[in-house]
Short mmCIF file of C-alpha atoms in Angstrom, two decimals:
data_model
loop_
_atom_site.label_atom_id
_atom_site.label_comp_id
_atom_site.label_asym_id
_atom_site.label_seq_id
_atom_site.Cartn_x
_atom_site.Cartn_y
_atom_site.Cartn_z
CA MET A 2 0.00 0.00 0.00
CA ALA A 3 1.15 3.52 -0.79
CA ASN A 4 2.39 5.67 2.08
CA GLU A 5 0.02 8.62 1.77
CA ARG A 6 1.30 10.06 5.05
CA LEU A 7 4.76 10.52 3.56
CA ARG A 8 3.37 11.84 0.27
CA VAL A 9 1.25 14.47 2.03
CA ALA A 10 4.09 15.42 4.40
CA LEU A 11 6.40 16.09 1.43
CA LEU A 12 3.77 18.25 -0.26
CA GLU A 13 3.08 20.24 2.90
CA HIS A 14 6.78 20.76 3.49
CA GLY A 15 7.38 21.70 -0.15
CA THR A 16 10.07 19.03 -0.54
CA THR A 17 10.48 17.05 -3.74
CA VAL A 18 11.38 13.37 -4.00
CA ASN A 19 14.77 14.27 -5.49
CA ALA A 20 15.50 16.78 -2.75
CA LEU A 21 14.59 14.29 -0.02
CA ALA A 22 16.72 11.59 -1.65
CA GLU A 23 19.72 13.94 -1.75
CA VAL A 24 19.38 14.94 1.91
CA VAL A 25 18.89 11.38 3.12
CA GLY A 26 21.58 9.97 0.86
CA VAL A 27 19.59 7.46 -1.17
CA ASP A 28 18.47 7.11 -4.76
CA ALA A 29 15.30 8.94 -5.79
CA LYS A 30 13.80 5.62 -6.91
CA THR A 31 14.21 4.37 -3.36
CA VAL A 32 12.17 7.29 -2.05
CA GLU A 33 9.56 6.60 -4.72
CA ARG A 34 9.25 3.04 -3.43
CA TRP A 35 8.82 4.36 0.11
CA ILE A 36 5.86 6.36 -1.17
CA THR A 37 4.24 4.23 -3.87
CA GLN A 38 4.92 0.76 -2.44
CA GLY A 39 4.86 1.61 1.24
CA ARG A 40 8.39 0.26 1.78
CA ILE A 41 9.71 0.97 5.28
CA PRO A 42 13.17 2.60 5.20
CA TYR A 43 16.08 1.65 7.43
CA ARG A 44 15.94 3.26 10.86
CA LYS A 45 18.64 5.85 10.09
CA HIS A 46 16.75 6.92 6.97
CA ARG A 47 13.44 7.12 8.84
CA PHE A 48 15.11 9.36 11.41
CA ALA A 49 16.59 11.62 8.74
CA VAL A 50 13.28 11.98 6.88
CA ALA A 51 11.31 12.68 10.06
CA LYS A 52 13.88 15.28 11.16
CA LEU A 53 13.77 17.04 7.80
CA LEU A 54 9.96 17.15 7.78
CA GLY A 55 9.69 18.11 11.45
CA LEU A 56 7.68 15.01 12.34
CA GLU A 57 8.00 11.86 14.43
CA GLU A 58 8.81 8.52 12.84
CA ALA A 59 5.48 7.14 14.05
CA ASP A 60 3.68 9.93 12.15
CA LEU A 61 5.11 8.64 8.87
CA TRP A 62 5.58 4.92 9.57
CA PRO A 63 3.32 3.75 12.40
CA GLY A 64 4.08 0.17 11.39
CA ALA A 65 7.77 0.74 12.05
CA LEU A 66 7.00 1.56 15.68
CA ILE A 67 5.13 -1.72 16.00
CA LEU A 68 8.06 -3.61 14.49
CA LYS A 69 10.43 -1.88 16.88
CA GLN A 70 8.26 -2.84 19.85
CA VAL A 71 8.03 -6.47 18.69
CA ALA A 72 11.81 -6.59 18.24
CA ALA A 73 12.38 -5.20 21.72
CA VAL A 74 9.95 -7.65 23.32
CA SER A 75 11.32 -10.58 21.32
CA GLU A 76 14.82 -9.78 22.53
CA SER A 77 13.57 -10.25 26.08
CA GLU A 78 12.61 -13.82 25.15
CA ILE A 79 16.30 -14.72 25.06
CA VAL A 80 17.23 -16.12 28.48
CA THR A 81 20.81 -16.96 27.55
CA VAL A 82 22.94 -18.27 24.69
CA TYR A 83 25.41 -21.12 25.05
CA PRO A 84 28.33 -21.37 22.58
CA HIS A 85 27.94 -25.16 22.35
CA ARG A 86 25.32 -27.72 23.28
CA TRP A 87 27.84 -29.49 25.46
CA ALA A 88 28.17 -26.23 27.44
CA VAL A 89 24.51 -26.33 28.50
CA PRO A 90 24.49 -27.39 32.20
CA LYS A 91 22.96 -30.81 32.72
CA ASP A 92 20.47 -29.47 35.25
CA THR A 93 19.20 -26.98 32.64
CA TRP A 94 17.84 -29.88 30.61
CA GLY A 95 16.23 -31.35 33.70
CA ARG A 96 14.61 -28.05 34.69
CA LEU A 97 13.31 -27.46 31.16
CA PHE A 98 11.40 -30.72 31.08
CA SER A 99 10.53 -31.07 34.77
CA ALA A 100 8.83 -27.65 34.78
CA ALA A 101 6.50 -28.67 31.94
CA GLU A 102 2.87 -28.92 32.93
CA ARG A 103 1.28 -29.16 29.47
CA GLU A 104 3.76 -30.20 26.82
CA ILE A 105 7.20 -31.65 26.26
CA GLY A 106 8.52 -31.61 22.72
CA VAL A 107 11.71 -32.86 21.09
CA LEU A 108 12.53 -32.22 17.42
CA VAL A 109 15.85 -33.76 16.34
CA TYR A 110 17.43 -36.13 13.87
CA SER A 111 18.65 -38.60 16.50
CA GLY A 112 18.94 -36.70 19.80
CA ILE A 113 20.75 -39.76 21.04
CA PHE A 114 22.01 -37.97 24.15
CA ILE A 115 18.40 -37.54 25.28
CA ALA A 116 17.45 -41.14 24.61
CA GLN A 117 20.53 -42.38 26.48
CA ASP A 118 19.74 -40.33 29.58
CA THR A 119 17.81 -42.73 31.80
CA GLY A 120 16.90 -39.89 34.15
CA LEU A 121 15.22 -37.94 31.36
CA MET A 122 13.49 -41.08 30.09
CA ARG A 123 12.08 -41.66 33.57
CA LEU A 124 11.05 -38.00 33.75
CA PHE A 125 9.25 -38.21 30.38
CA ALA A 126 7.36 -41.29 31.60
CA GLU A 127 6.36 -39.58 34.85
CA LYS A 128 5.25 -36.46 33.02
CA ALA A 129 3.16 -38.47 30.57
CA GLU A 130 1.52 -40.29 33.49
CA ALA A 131 0.73 -36.90 35.04
CA GLY A 132 -1.08 -35.80 31.88
CA VAL A 133 1.68 -33.89 30.11
CA ARG A 134 1.72 -34.46 26.35
CA VAL A 135 5.12 -35.79 25.25
CA ARG A 136 5.93 -35.55 21.54
CA ILE A 137 9.21 -36.70 20.04
CA LEU A 138 10.22 -36.19 16.42
CA LEU A 139 13.13 -38.22 15.07
CA GLY A 140 14.55 -38.23 11.57
CA ASP A 141 13.49 -41.07 9.32
CA PRO A 142 16.65 -43.20 9.20
CA ASP A 143 15.93 -44.17 5.58
CA CYS A 144 15.37 -40.66 4.20
CA ALA A 145 17.78 -38.66 2.05
CA GLU A 146 17.85 -35.76 4.51
CA VAL A 147 19.24 -37.92 7.29
CA ALA A 148 21.83 -39.38 4.91
CA GLN A 149 22.89 -35.87 3.92
CA ARG A 150 23.16 -34.72 7.53
CA GLY A 151 25.24 -37.79 8.31
CA ALA A 152 27.57 -36.93 5.44
CA ASP A 153 27.75 -33.28 6.52
CA GLU A 154 28.82 -34.27 10.04
CA GLY A 155 31.22 -36.93 8.79
CA LEU A 156 29.12 -39.70 10.35
CA ASN A 157 27.77 -41.06 7.07
CA ASP A 158 25.58 -44.08 7.97
CA GLY A 159 26.25 -43.39 11.64
CA MET A 160 23.41 -40.85 11.79
CA ALA A 161 20.82 -43.39 10.68
CA ALA A 162 22.31 -45.91 13.11
CA GLN A 163 21.94 -43.41 15.98
CA ILE A 164 18.27 -42.91 15.11
CA ARG A 165 17.61 -46.63 15.12
CA THR A 166 19.36 -46.89 18.47
CA ALA A 167 17.23 -44.03 19.83
CA LEU A 168 14.08 -45.81 18.65
CA LEU A 169 15.14 -48.89 20.60
CA LEU A 170 15.84 -46.81 23.70
CA TYR A 171 12.41 -45.17 23.38
CA ARG A 172 10.65 -48.53 23.03
CA SER A 173 9.29 -48.71 26.58
CA LEU A 174 8.35 -45.03 26.52
CA ARG A 175 6.41 -45.49 23.28
CA GLN A 176 4.01 -47.84 25.03
CA ARG A 177 2.86 -45.21 27.51
CA ASP A 178 -0.28 -43.15 27.04
CA GLY A 179 0.47 -39.53 26.31
CA VAL A 180 3.74 -40.26 24.49
CA GLU A 181 3.83 -39.91 20.70
CA ILE A 182 6.85 -40.49 18.48
CA ARG A 183 6.98 -39.66 14.78
CA LEU A 184 9.59 -39.82 12.02
CA HIS A 185 10.21 -36.82 9.77
CA ASP A 186 12.14 -36.26 6.56
CA THR A 187 12.65 -32.50 6.72
CA ILE A 188 15.85 -30.53 6.34
CA LEU A 189 16.42 -29.66 9.98
CA TYR A 190 18.03 -26.28 10.55
CA ASN A 191 17.60 -26.42 14.33
CA SER A 192 16.88 -29.04 16.94
CA ILE A 193 14.12 -27.90 19.30
CA TYR A 194 13.63 -29.02 22.89
CA ARG A 195 10.43 -27.76 24.51
CA GLY A 196 9.05 -27.57 28.02
CA ASP A 197 5.76 -25.63 27.75
CA ASP A 198 6.74 -22.05 26.81
CA GLN A 199 10.49 -22.50 27.21
CA LEU A 200 12.79 -23.80 24.51
CA LEU A 201 16.36 -24.86 24.03
CA VAL A 202 17.11 -24.32 20.33
CA ASN A 203 20.25 -26.04 19.06
CA THR A 204 21.38 -24.55 15.75
CA HIS A 205 22.91 -26.81 13.11
CA VAL A 206 26.25 -25.81 11.60
CA TYR A 207 27.61 -27.39 8.44
CA GLY A 208 30.51 -29.73 9.08
CA ARG A 209 30.11 -29.69 12.86
CA PHE A 210 28.37 -32.03 15.26
CA ALA A 211 25.20 -30.62 16.80
CA ALA A 212 26.88 -30.84 20.21
CA ASP A 213 29.43 -28.26 19.03
CA ALA A 214 26.82 -25.79 17.75
CA PRO A 215 25.27 -22.92 19.77
CA VAL A 216 22.09 -23.25 21.82
CA MET A 217 19.59 -20.50 22.64
CA HIS A 218 17.49 -20.73 25.79
CA LEU A 219 14.21 -18.95 25.04
CA ARG A 220 11.19 -18.16 27.19
CA LYS A 221 7.92 -16.95 25.65
CA VAL A 222 6.95 -13.39 26.55
CA THR A 223 3.64 -11.73 25.65
CA GLY A 224 4.14 -9.67 22.50
CA GLY A 225 7.29 -11.50 21.40
CA ASP A 226 7.36 -13.84 18.44
CA MET A 227 10.67 -15.74 18.56
CA VAL A 228 9.32 -18.66 20.57
CA SER A 229 6.14 -18.71 18.49
CA THR A 230 8.22 -18.97 15.32
CA TYR A 231 9.99 -22.09 16.56
CA LEU A 232 6.77 -23.61 17.93
CA ASP A 233 5.09 -23.09 14.56
CA SER A 234 8.03 -24.84 12.91
CA PHE A 235 7.70 -27.77 15.32
CA GLU A 236 4.01 -28.10 14.49
CA ALA A 237 4.69 -27.95 10.74
CA VAL A 238 7.16 -30.84 11.00
CA TRP A 239 4.86 -32.79 13.33
CA ASN A 240 1.87 -32.51 11.00
CA ARG A 241 3.71 -34.06 8.08
CA ALA A 242 5.63 -36.71 10.07
CA THR A 243 4.83 -40.42 10.20
CA PRO A 244 3.74 -41.99 13.53
CA VAL A 245 5.87 -44.78 14.95
CA GLU A 246 3.78 -47.73 16.01
CA SER A 247 4.12 -48.77 19.66
#
């Protein structure tokens, strides 16, 4: 949509598109797009335009103020960032899942370190018995995406083998009510570990094991959208994944 506020402000100020472009330091076609297409300029350009016209940014780009507020709130969703997954304290994993009252979610390729942790397996079982929904997404060991990730990490067939091992370790858990396990064949850019509205998001880095990649600890805050973005991604993978029979 055209930015009529900016168009009218230029007319009232007696400033042409070319003159504004010269003052701000951009091409005149860029200013035209701000007006005709409603493009939102970079912050420094918004400030320069508002100063020239004697107005506030919000007078010309009310949407930019909303974006700024969302960005500020979303930043507060970041609890901490760990440089590597192995640097995440062991009790952080326990607190993430033990605090869950509604939902526990795991989205990984193998997540073998979770499946091998008997304490977490016991916790998942107890949570499921208490009515918490436990959903685990593993990579399909026969899909091309898992094979590619194995090659990227230098594991080759080892990635598929880890998934099959995880499935064996989850066997007793799969038989419990409230626990669902599915296999996916997506390109996984992040592993996601959920305890209600808190997440540990493990990024994936080409050529490095997931344990070496950074992890963000996020907590949902009203008005923020980082956590919601990852939760939507989890749901998208879940909805197209194949259930594992108990």
